[in-house]
Amino acid sequence: MVTRNPCIARIKAGYLFPEIAKRRREYAAAHPETARPEARIISLGVGNTTEPLLPHINAGLVEGARRLGTAEGYSGYQDEGLPALREKISRVFYRGGFGIDEIFISDGAKCDIGRLQLLFGSGTAAAVQDPSYPVYVDGSVLIGAAGGWEGSGYGGIVYLPCTAENGYFPDLSALPADSLFYFCSPNNPTGAAAGRDQLGALVKAAREKGVLIVYDAAYAEYIRDPALPKSIYEIEGARECAVEVNSFSKPAGFTGVRLGWTVVPRELRYGGGESVNADWARVTGTIFNGASNIAQAGALAALDDEGIKEMRTLCDFYLGNAALIRKALENLGISCVGGDNSPYIWAGFPGRDSWDVFNEILEKCQVITTPGAGFGPAGQSFIRFSAFGRRSDVGEAAGRLSRL
Ligand code: PL4
């Protein structure tokens, strides 16, 4: 018989979001009254978009599908992505600063994070913001990432706490040399968006320590403070130390359509001088066959002037939800951050176990949330509230929070 990859035994038994879905199902089964509209369970848990696609972007998708049914418009494999889309991403998000060979179209940021981990193998230490999106840690454990870290008993990952005490920005002196650092801004789950000086310090530390930053900008379009950078490449020197993953999921509502991209600058090198860009082309060329051409047509429309306006409208809508949730929590005296440049609110319940708070909110309010401990040790005693939801549901959930 074949043997199991031993790394699989080292990841936590259940991935966070399916675990929450399971608890929701169990609660609903044990509480038949939740079938009644007034007692229905409302989710402020997983960050899943709920609003219909906006018209211009939707028309782009429809037209993309229509063209595939014509001799002139048909297209097959597109490997790294449609050149027109790569050029447009460069123009809209990076002021034309990247060539199309530096922008790789993907089926989403999460998928590329998983594939990126193949570039570095098991010998490279991985560091994460703590708390952070669980894929960075679980994916690192799956490829057997190890090194530079002792005693936590979990996977060879260095956790850099991001707490109220340090303004949700890590102590960079603890960043291990020659490691991979997953950095997400605006952060999931804390909602903290790093400032220009902070990202400047990050890039400086990465260059001094030989660290490669995997910068996850999946929520960049939620930034409303014009002083905050939306891309790591707004910082000088980042091309030599960072890749950036991004996605149409949260700004365009493409969570189900599936489309993202990764920027791998030509200047980026491993310690041995080899090109990361060339390896990424090789890896994706080998194990990825390109994103849907229909989704890419939708993304092209999203990057038209009209599409950009629609993305802003959609993000503003979810930020409106975030404001409602945050106000409801603050009215209860619960201290929160986030929700202003991000669709997540990070609420503190000092001294409490976050799964216990999750259960209490579910039982008293029939509202699903995400327990902070699922994002890392520093998430204990916190709850993440997602602002993705129908406005009527979010208003109802915010009202029910007064039962806490
Ligand atoms: C549940 C920081 C959500 N099943 O849609 P993608 O693949 O382009 O982007 C996923 C993604 C990438 N980076 C960050 C993210 O927060 C997410 C999505 N996270 C959440 O609630 O934390 C959805 C989670 C989904 C999943 O596992 O990603």
Short mmCIF file of C-alpha atoms and ligand atoms in Angstrom, two decimals:
data_model
loop_
_atom_site.label_atom_id
_atom_site.label_comp_id
_atom_site.label_asym_id
_atom_site.label_seq_id
_atom_site.Cartn_x
_atom_site.Cartn_y
_atom_site.Cartn_z
CA MET A 1 0.00 0.00 0.00
CA VAL A 2 1.10 3.57 -0.54
CA THR A 3 1.92 5.55 2.58
CA ARG A 4 0.26 8.76 3.66
CA ASN A 5 2.18 12.01 3.34
CA PRO A 6 3.24 12.46 7.01
CA CYS A 7 2.69 16.23 6.70
CA ILE A 8 -1.05 15.65 6.43
CA ALA A 9 -1.02 14.21 9.93
CA ARG A 10 0.57 17.43 11.17
CA ILE A 11 -2.12 19.88 10.06
CA LYS A 12 -5.07 20.53 12.33
CA ALA A 13 -7.81 17.94 11.79
CA GLY A 14 -10.30 20.35 10.23
CA TYR A 15 -9.84 23.49 8.14
CA LEU A 16 -11.37 26.44 10.01
CA PHE A 17 -14.22 27.36 7.69
CA PRO A 18 -15.66 23.86 7.13
CA GLU A 19 -15.49 23.41 10.92
CA ILE A 20 -17.64 26.51 11.37
CA ALA A 21 -20.07 25.27 8.71
CA LYS A 22 -20.28 21.95 10.57
CA ARG A 23 -21.08 23.69 13.87
CA ARG A 24 -23.76 25.71 12.12
CA ARG A 25 -25.38 22.55 10.74
CA GLU A 26 -25.25 20.87 14.15
CA TYR A 27 -26.83 23.89 15.82
CA ALA A 28 -29.59 24.09 13.21
CA ALA A 29 -30.31 20.37 13.58
CA ALA A 30 -30.57 20.71 17.36
CA HIS A 31 -32.74 23.87 17.14
CA PRO A 32 -35.61 23.33 14.69
CA GLU A 33 -36.94 26.78 15.60
CA THR A 34 -34.14 28.28 13.46
CA ALA A 35 -36.27 27.27 10.45
CA ARG A 36 -38.59 30.15 11.41
CA PRO A 37 -37.66 33.42 9.64
CA GLU A 38 -37.35 35.45 12.85
CA ALA A 39 -34.99 32.88 14.42
CA ARG A 40 -33.01 32.04 11.29
CA ILE A 41 -29.26 31.74 11.59
CA ILE A 42 -27.41 34.69 10.05
CA SER A 43 -23.79 34.35 9.01
CA LEU A 44 -21.20 36.99 9.78
CA GLY A 45 -18.67 34.16 9.63
CA VAL A 46 -16.95 33.22 6.41
CA GLY A 47 -15.89 36.09 4.18
CA ASN A 48 -18.09 35.10 1.27
CA THR A 49 -19.61 37.74 -1.00
CA THR A 50 -23.40 37.91 -1.22
CA GLU A 51 -24.32 40.73 -3.65
CA PRO A 52 -25.18 40.05 -7.29
CA LEU A 53 -22.54 40.97 -9.84
CA LEU A 54 -22.87 44.56 -10.98
CA PRO A 55 -24.13 45.13 -14.55
CA HIS A 56 -21.01 46.15 -16.47
CA ILE A 57 -18.90 43.38 -14.98
CA ASN A 58 -21.69 40.86 -15.44
CA ALA A 59 -22.07 41.92 -19.09
CA GLY A 60 -18.34 41.26 -19.55
CA LEU A 61 -18.78 37.70 -18.31
CA VAL A 62 -21.85 37.12 -20.47
CA GLU A 63 -20.11 38.51 -23.53
CA GLY A 64 -17.05 36.34 -22.77
CA ALA A 65 -19.26 33.26 -22.77
CA ARG A 66 -21.05 34.36 -25.94
CA ARG A 67 -17.79 34.88 -27.82
CA LEU A 68 -16.67 31.35 -27.02
CA GLY A 69 -19.57 30.19 -29.19
CA THR A 70 -18.23 31.99 -32.26
CA ALA A 71 -15.43 31.06 -34.65
CA GLU A 72 -13.74 34.49 -34.27
CA GLY A 73 -14.13 34.67 -30.49
CA TYR A 74 -13.29 31.13 -29.47
CA SER A 75 -10.16 30.59 -27.36
CA GLY A 76 -8.65 27.57 -25.64
CA TYR A 77 -5.84 27.27 -23.08
CA GLN A 78 -4.39 30.64 -22.10
CA ASP A 79 -1.68 29.42 -19.69
CA GLU A 80 -0.46 32.49 -17.71
CA GLY A 81 -3.54 34.47 -18.74
CA LEU A 82 -4.84 36.72 -21.51
CA PRO A 83 -2.09 39.23 -22.39
CA ALA A 84 -4.71 42.02 -22.53
CA LEU A 85 -5.76 41.28 -18.96
CA ARG A 86 -2.20 41.14 -17.67
CA GLU A 87 -1.45 44.45 -19.35
CA LYS A 88 -4.62 46.00 -17.91
CA ILE A 89 -3.88 44.77 -14.37
CA SER A 90 -0.44 46.35 -14.64
CA ARG A 91 -1.94 49.62 -15.86
CA VAL A 92 -4.84 49.86 -13.38
CA PHE A 93 -3.19 48.58 -10.21
CA TYR A 94 0.54 49.24 -10.74
CA ARG A 95 0.66 52.33 -12.98
CA GLY A 96 2.01 50.18 -15.79
CA GLY A 97 5.04 49.28 -13.72
CA PHE A 98 5.12 45.59 -14.62
CA GLY A 99 5.52 43.76 -17.90
CA ILE A 100 3.00 41.09 -18.77
CA ASP A 101 5.62 38.43 -18.08
CA GLU A 102 5.60 39.56 -14.43
CA ILE A 103 1.81 39.17 -13.96
CA PHE A 104 0.34 35.67 -13.79
CA ILE A 105 -3.42 35.21 -13.91
CA SER A 106 -4.78 32.62 -11.50
CA ASP A 107 -8.01 31.06 -10.36
CA GLY A 108 -7.75 32.95 -7.06
CA ALA A 109 -5.35 34.16 -4.39
CA LYS A 110 -5.77 31.12 -2.18
CA CYS A 111 -4.89 28.75 -5.01
CA ASP A 112 -1.74 30.72 -5.84
CA ILE A 113 -0.68 30.84 -2.19
CA GLY A 114 -0.79 27.03 -2.21
CA ARG A 115 1.19 26.79 -5.44
CA LEU A 116 3.74 29.43 -4.35
CA GLN A 117 4.69 27.25 -1.41
CA LEU A 118 6.13 24.74 -3.90
CA LEU A 119 8.85 27.24 -4.84
CA PHE A 120 10.49 27.14 -1.44
CA GLY A 121 10.14 23.56 -0.25
CA SER A 122 10.38 22.13 3.21
CA GLY A 123 13.75 23.62 4.16
CA THR A 124 12.54 27.22 4.23
CA ALA A 125 11.25 28.67 7.50
CA ALA A 126 7.86 30.33 7.21
CA ALA A 127 6.74 33.28 9.31
CA VAL A 128 3.21 34.62 9.64
CA GLN A 129 1.41 37.52 11.22
CA ASP A 130 -0.43 36.09 14.20
CA PRO A 131 -3.41 36.09 13.72
CA SER A 132 -3.58 35.43 9.98
CA TYR A 133 -5.53 33.68 7.20
CA PRO A 134 -5.12 29.97 8.06
CA VAL A 135 -4.01 28.95 4.57
CA TYR A 136 -0.50 30.33 5.16
CA VAL A 137 0.12 28.04 8.13
CA ASP A 138 -1.78 24.97 6.99
CA GLY A 139 -0.28 25.15 3.48
CA SER A 140 3.22 25.53 4.95
CA VAL A 141 2.70 22.51 7.19
CA LEU A 142 1.48 20.51 4.20
CA ILE A 143 4.73 21.08 2.31
CA GLY A 144 6.71 20.27 5.49
CA ALA A 145 8.06 23.80 6.03
CA ALA A 146 10.49 23.76 8.93
CA GLY A 147 13.38 25.61 10.46
CA GLY A 148 14.38 28.47 12.71
CA TRP A 149 11.77 27.76 15.30
CA GLU A 150 11.54 25.66 18.42
CA GLY A 151 9.00 24.49 20.87
CA SER A 152 5.57 25.44 19.60
CA GLY A 153 4.89 21.84 18.54
CA TYR A 154 3.13 22.88 15.37
CA GLY A 155 4.63 22.74 11.94
CA GLY A 156 7.83 24.78 12.04
CA ILE A 157 6.12 28.14 11.68
CA VAL A 158 7.22 31.38 13.32
CA TYR A 159 4.26 33.36 14.65
CA LEU A 160 4.75 37.13 14.92
CA PRO A 161 2.05 38.47 17.25
CA CYS A 162 0.00 41.40 15.96
CA THR A 163 -1.88 42.76 18.94
CA ALA A 164 -3.36 45.98 20.26
CA GLU A 165 -0.06 46.57 22.10
CA ASN A 166 1.95 46.73 18.85
CA GLY A 167 -0.78 48.37 16.78
CA TYR A 168 -1.38 45.07 14.95
CA PHE A 169 2.01 45.34 13.26
CA PRO A 170 4.63 42.71 14.12
CA ASP A 171 7.99 43.16 15.82
CA LEU A 172 10.22 42.80 12.76
CA SER A 173 13.28 42.02 14.89
CA ALA A 174 11.68 38.59 15.45
CA LEU A 175 11.48 37.89 11.70
CA PRO A 176 13.78 34.91 11.02
CA ALA A 177 16.53 35.38 8.43
CA ASP A 178 16.15 33.65 5.06
CA SER A 179 12.48 32.91 5.68
CA LEU A 180 9.26 33.34 3.80
CA PHE A 181 6.96 35.91 5.42
CA TYR A 182 3.24 35.91 4.70
CA PHE A 183 1.96 39.43 5.19
CA CYS A 184 -1.65 40.45 4.55
CA SER A 185 -2.83 44.07 4.43
CA PRO A 186 -5.57 45.00 5.06
CA ASN A 187 -5.25 42.07 7.35
CA ASN A 188 -7.57 39.15 7.62
CA PRO A 189 -8.73 38.84 10.40
CA THR A 190 -7.80 42.02 12.31
CA GLY A 191 -8.75 44.48 9.58
CA ALA A 192 -5.53 46.41 10.26
CA ALA A 193 -4.09 48.12 7.17
CA ALA A 194 -0.35 48.77 7.30
CA GLY A 195 0.87 52.33 6.78
CA ARG A 196 3.57 53.45 4.39
CA ASP A 197 6.19 53.69 7.13
CA GLN A 198 5.32 50.25 8.41
CA LEU A 199 5.60 48.69 4.96
CA GLY A 200 8.83 50.62 4.44
CA ALA A 201 10.20 49.03 7.63
CA LEU A 202 8.98 45.64 6.44
CA VAL A 203 10.73 45.91 3.09
CA LYS A 204 13.91 47.15 4.75
CA ALA A 205 13.91 44.26 7.25
CA ALA A 206 13.16 41.73 4.49
CA ARG A 207 16.06 42.96 2.38
CA GLU A 208 18.46 42.98 5.30
CA LYS A 209 17.45 39.49 6.43
CA GLY A 210 17.09 37.80 3.05
CA VAL A 211 13.36 37.33 3.63
CA LEU A 212 10.89 36.86 0.78
CA ILE A 213 7.51 38.49 1.46
CA VAL A 214 4.35 36.88 0.14
CA TYR A 215 2.14 39.97 0.23
CA ASP A 216 -1.56 39.17 0.20
CA ALA A 217 -3.49 42.21 -1.02
CA ALA A 218 -6.86 40.46 -1.41
CA TYR A 219 -8.63 43.31 0.45
CA ALA A 220 -6.66 46.26 -1.00
CA GLU A 221 -9.72 47.73 -2.73
CA TYR A 222 -11.35 48.21 0.69
CA ILE A 223 -8.74 50.79 1.64
CA ARG A 224 -10.42 54.19 1.91
CA ASP A 225 -7.65 56.13 3.66
CA PRO A 226 -5.67 57.65 0.75
CA ALA A 227 -2.49 57.63 2.85
CA LEU A 228 -2.45 53.83 3.04
CA PRO A 229 -0.62 51.85 0.34
CA LYS A 230 -2.68 49.36 -1.65
CA SER A 231 0.30 47.40 -2.92
CA ILE A 232 3.68 46.45 -1.49
CA TYR A 233 5.18 47.78 -4.72
CA GLU A 234 4.35 51.31 -3.64
CA ILE A 235 7.39 50.82 -1.40
CA GLU A 236 10.82 51.27 -2.91
CA GLY A 237 12.87 48.08 -2.90
CA ALA A 238 9.86 45.75 -2.77
CA ARG A 239 10.51 44.32 -6.23
CA GLU A 240 13.66 42.70 -4.88
CA CYS A 241 11.94 41.02 -1.91
CA ALA A 242 8.22 40.48 -2.52
CA VAL A 243 5.62 38.69 -4.58
CA GLU A 244 2.05 39.97 -4.38
CA VAL A 245 -1.08 37.85 -4.62
CA ASN A 246 -4.42 39.49 -5.31
CA SER A 247 -7.91 38.62 -6.40
CA PHE A 248 -11.17 39.80 -7.94
CA SER A 249 -13.06 37.81 -5.28
CA LYS A 250 -13.70 40.55 -2.76
CA PRO A 251 -13.74 43.75 -4.90
CA ALA A 252 -15.80 42.33 -7.81
CA GLY A 253 -17.75 39.56 -6.07
CA PHE A 254 -15.82 36.84 -7.93
CA THR A 255 -15.65 34.38 -5.00
CA GLY A 256 -17.58 31.91 -7.15
CA VAL A 257 -16.39 33.13 -10.55
CA ARG A 258 -12.74 32.59 -9.46
CA LEU A 259 -10.06 34.93 -10.73
CA GLY A 260 -6.89 36.33 -9.22
CA TRP A 261 -3.33 37.20 -10.10
CA THR A 262 0.19 37.07 -8.75
CA VAL A 263 2.96 39.56 -9.45
CA VAL A 264 6.46 38.09 -9.51
CA PRO A 265 8.97 40.82 -10.45
CA ARG A 266 11.93 39.98 -12.67
CA GLU A 267 14.29 41.46 -10.08
CA LEU A 268 13.30 38.89 -7.43
CA ARG A 269 16.03 36.33 -6.77
CA TYR A 270 16.60 33.43 -4.40
CA GLY A 271 19.68 33.43 -2.15
CA GLY A 272 21.55 31.52 -4.89
CA GLY A 273 20.78 34.22 -7.49
CA GLU A 274 18.25 32.20 -9.50
CA SER A 275 15.13 33.94 -10.88
CA VAL A 276 11.94 33.43 -8.86
CA ASN A 277 9.94 34.67 -11.86
CA ALA A 278 11.39 31.93 -14.12
CA ASP A 279 10.62 29.26 -11.52
CA TRP A 280 7.08 30.53 -11.03
CA ALA A 281 6.50 30.35 -14.79
CA ARG A 282 7.86 26.79 -14.70
CA VAL A 283 5.77 25.70 -11.70
CA THR A 284 2.51 27.23 -12.88
CA GLY A 285 3.16 25.99 -16.41
CA THR A 286 3.47 22.49 -15.00
CA ILE A 287 0.64 22.21 -12.50
CA PHE A 288 -1.83 24.94 -13.50
CA ASN A 289 -3.61 25.20 -16.83
CA GLY A 290 -4.86 28.76 -16.65
CA ALA A 291 -7.96 30.51 -15.38
CA SER A 292 -11.34 30.41 -17.11
CA ASN A 293 -11.45 32.58 -20.23
CA ILE A 294 -14.97 33.65 -19.25
CA ALA A 295 -13.76 34.82 -15.84
CA GLN A 296 -10.96 36.72 -17.55
CA ALA A 297 -13.50 38.47 -19.79
CA GLY A 298 -15.32 39.50 -16.61
CA ALA A 299 -12.07 40.79 -15.12
CA LEU A 300 -11.34 42.82 -18.25
CA ALA A 301 -14.75 44.46 -17.81
CA ALA A 302 -14.05 45.03 -14.10
CA LEU A 303 -10.99 47.04 -15.10
CA ASP A 304 -12.89 49.33 -17.49
CA ASP A 305 -13.72 52.74 -15.97
CA GLU A 306 -17.30 51.56 -15.44
CA GLY A 307 -16.13 48.31 -13.84
CA ILE A 308 -13.76 50.15 -11.50
CA LYS A 309 -16.71 52.32 -10.40
CA GLU A 310 -18.76 49.18 -9.79
CA MET A 311 -16.00 47.60 -7.71
CA ARG A 312 -15.86 50.72 -5.59
CA THR A 313 -19.64 50.69 -5.14
CA LEU A 314 -19.53 47.04 -4.08
CA CYS A 315 -16.72 47.57 -1.57
CA ASP A 316 -18.53 50.65 -0.21
CA PHE A 317 -21.63 48.54 0.29
CA TYR A 318 -19.76 45.96 2.39
CA LEU A 319 -17.96 48.75 4.27
CA GLY A 320 -21.44 50.10 5.08
CA ASN A 321 -22.26 46.71 6.58
CA ALA A 322 -19.01 46.83 8.54
CA ALA A 323 -19.94 50.21 10.01
CA LEU A 324 -23.29 48.80 11.21
CA ILE A 325 -21.65 45.83 12.90
CA ARG A 326 -18.92 47.88 14.49
CA LYS A 327 -21.40 50.43 15.85
CA ALA A 328 -23.56 47.66 17.35
CA LEU A 329 -20.53 46.14 19.08
CA GLU A 330 -19.23 49.46 20.34
CA ASN A 331 -22.68 50.32 21.72
CA LEU A 332 -22.30 47.21 23.87
CA GLY A 333 -18.92 48.43 25.13
CA ILE A 334 -17.05 45.75 23.15
CA SER A 335 -13.72 47.04 21.94
CA CYS A 336 -13.15 46.57 18.19
CA VAL A 337 -10.74 47.40 15.40
CA GLY A 338 -11.14 47.10 11.64
CA GLY A 339 -14.12 47.67 9.41
CA ASP A 340 -12.91 51.04 8.13
CA ASN A 341 -10.39 49.97 5.49
CA SER A 342 -11.42 46.34 5.59
CA PRO A 343 -14.54 44.16 5.57
CA TYR A 344 -13.60 42.51 8.88
CA ILE A 345 -14.16 43.69 12.45
CA TRP A 346 -11.96 42.25 15.18
CA ALA A 347 -13.70 42.33 18.53
CA GLY A 348 -12.03 41.59 21.86
CA PHE A 349 -13.59 39.50 24.65
CA PRO A 350 -10.78 39.65 27.23
CA GLY A 351 -10.20 36.51 29.28
CA ARG A 352 -12.67 34.43 27.24
CA ASP A 353 -12.03 31.44 25.02
CA SER A 354 -12.98 32.51 21.50
CA TRP A 355 -14.84 29.24 20.70
CA ASP A 356 -16.90 29.81 23.88
CA VAL A 357 -17.76 33.32 22.69
CA PHE A 358 -18.59 31.90 19.23
CA ASN A 359 -21.02 29.45 20.92
CA GLU A 360 -22.53 32.18 23.09
CA ILE A 361 -23.18 34.45 20.11
CA LEU A 362 -24.70 31.54 18.20
CA GLU A 363 -26.93 30.52 21.10
CA LYS A 364 -28.11 33.98 22.14
CA CYS A 365 -28.23 35.70 18.77
CA GLN A 366 -28.31 32.89 16.16
CA VAL A 367 -25.40 34.65 14.48
CA ILE A 368 -22.39 32.78 13.09
CA THR A 369 -19.00 34.44 13.54
CA THR A 370 -15.41 33.23 13.32
CA PRO A 371 -13.49 32.53 16.53
CA GLY A 372 -10.19 34.37 16.63
CA ALA A 373 -8.27 31.32 17.85
CA GLY A 374 -8.81 29.80 14.40
CA PHE A 375 -6.42 32.42 12.99
CA GLY A 376 -3.54 31.73 15.39
CA PRO A 377 -2.64 31.85 19.08
CA ALA A 378 -2.87 35.66 19.30
CA GLY A 379 -6.48 35.40 18.10
CA GLN A 380 -7.58 33.81 21.36
CA SER A 381 -10.27 35.91 23.10
CA PHE A 382 -11.23 37.61 19.83
CA ILE A 383 -14.08 37.16 17.40
CA ARG A 384 -13.98 38.12 13.73
CA PHE A 385 -17.17 39.58 12.30
CA SER A 386 -17.40 39.50 8.50
CA ALA A 387 -19.23 42.34 6.76
CA PHE A 388 -20.15 40.17 3.77
CA GLY A 389 -23.92 39.74 3.87
CA ARG A 390 -27.24 41.09 2.64
CA ARG A 391 -27.95 44.48 4.24
CA SER A 392 -31.20 43.27 5.81
CA ASP A 393 -29.41 40.28 7.39
CA VAL A 394 -26.55 42.40 8.67
CA GLY A 395 -29.01 44.92 10.16
CA GLU A 396 -30.94 42.09 11.81
CA ALA A 397 -27.74 40.47 13.14
CA ALA A 398 -26.45 43.81 14.46
CA GLY A 399 -29.75 44.29 16.32
CA ARG A 400 -29.60 40.79 17.81
CA LEU A 401 -26.13 41.42 19.22
CA SER A 402 -27.83 43.46 21.96
CA ARG A 403 -28.84 40.10 23.47
CA LEU A 404 -25.22 39.53 24.51
C1 PL4 B 1 -13.31 30.67 2.88
C2 PL4 B 1 -6.35 37.04 2.99
C3 PL4 B 1 -12.22 34.33 3.37
N1 PL4 B 1 -13.28 28.93 1.24
O1 PL4 B 1 -11.05 33.86 -3.37
P1 PL4 B 1 -9.55 33.90 -3.43
O2 PL4 B 1 -8.95 32.52 -3.52
O3 PL4 B 1 -9.02 34.79 -4.49
O4 PL4 B 1 -9.03 34.55 -2.06
C4 PL4 B 1 -9.09 33.86 -0.83
C5 PL4 B 1 -8.45 34.67 0.20
C6 PL4 B 1 -7.13 35.07 0.01
N2 PL4 B 1 -6.49 35.82 0.90
C7 PL4 B 1 -7.11 36.21 2.02
C8 PL4 B 1 -8.41 35.81 2.27
O5 PL4 B 1 -9.00 36.21 3.41
C9 PL4 B 1 -9.10 35.03 1.36
C10 PL4 B 1 -10.51 34.60 1.60
N3 PL4 B 1 -10.81 34.41 2.95
C11 PL4 B 1 -12.29 34.34 4.89
O6 PL4 B 1 -13.42 34.30 5.42
O7 PL4 B 1 -11.25 34.42 5.57
C12 PL4 B 1 -12.89 33.15 2.77
C13 PL4 B 1 -12.56 31.86 3.45
C14 PL4 B 1 -12.68 30.17 1.64
C15 PL4 B 1 -11.18 30.01 1.91
O8 PL4 B 1 -10.78 29.07 2.54
O9 PL4 B 1 -10.44 30.87 1.47
#
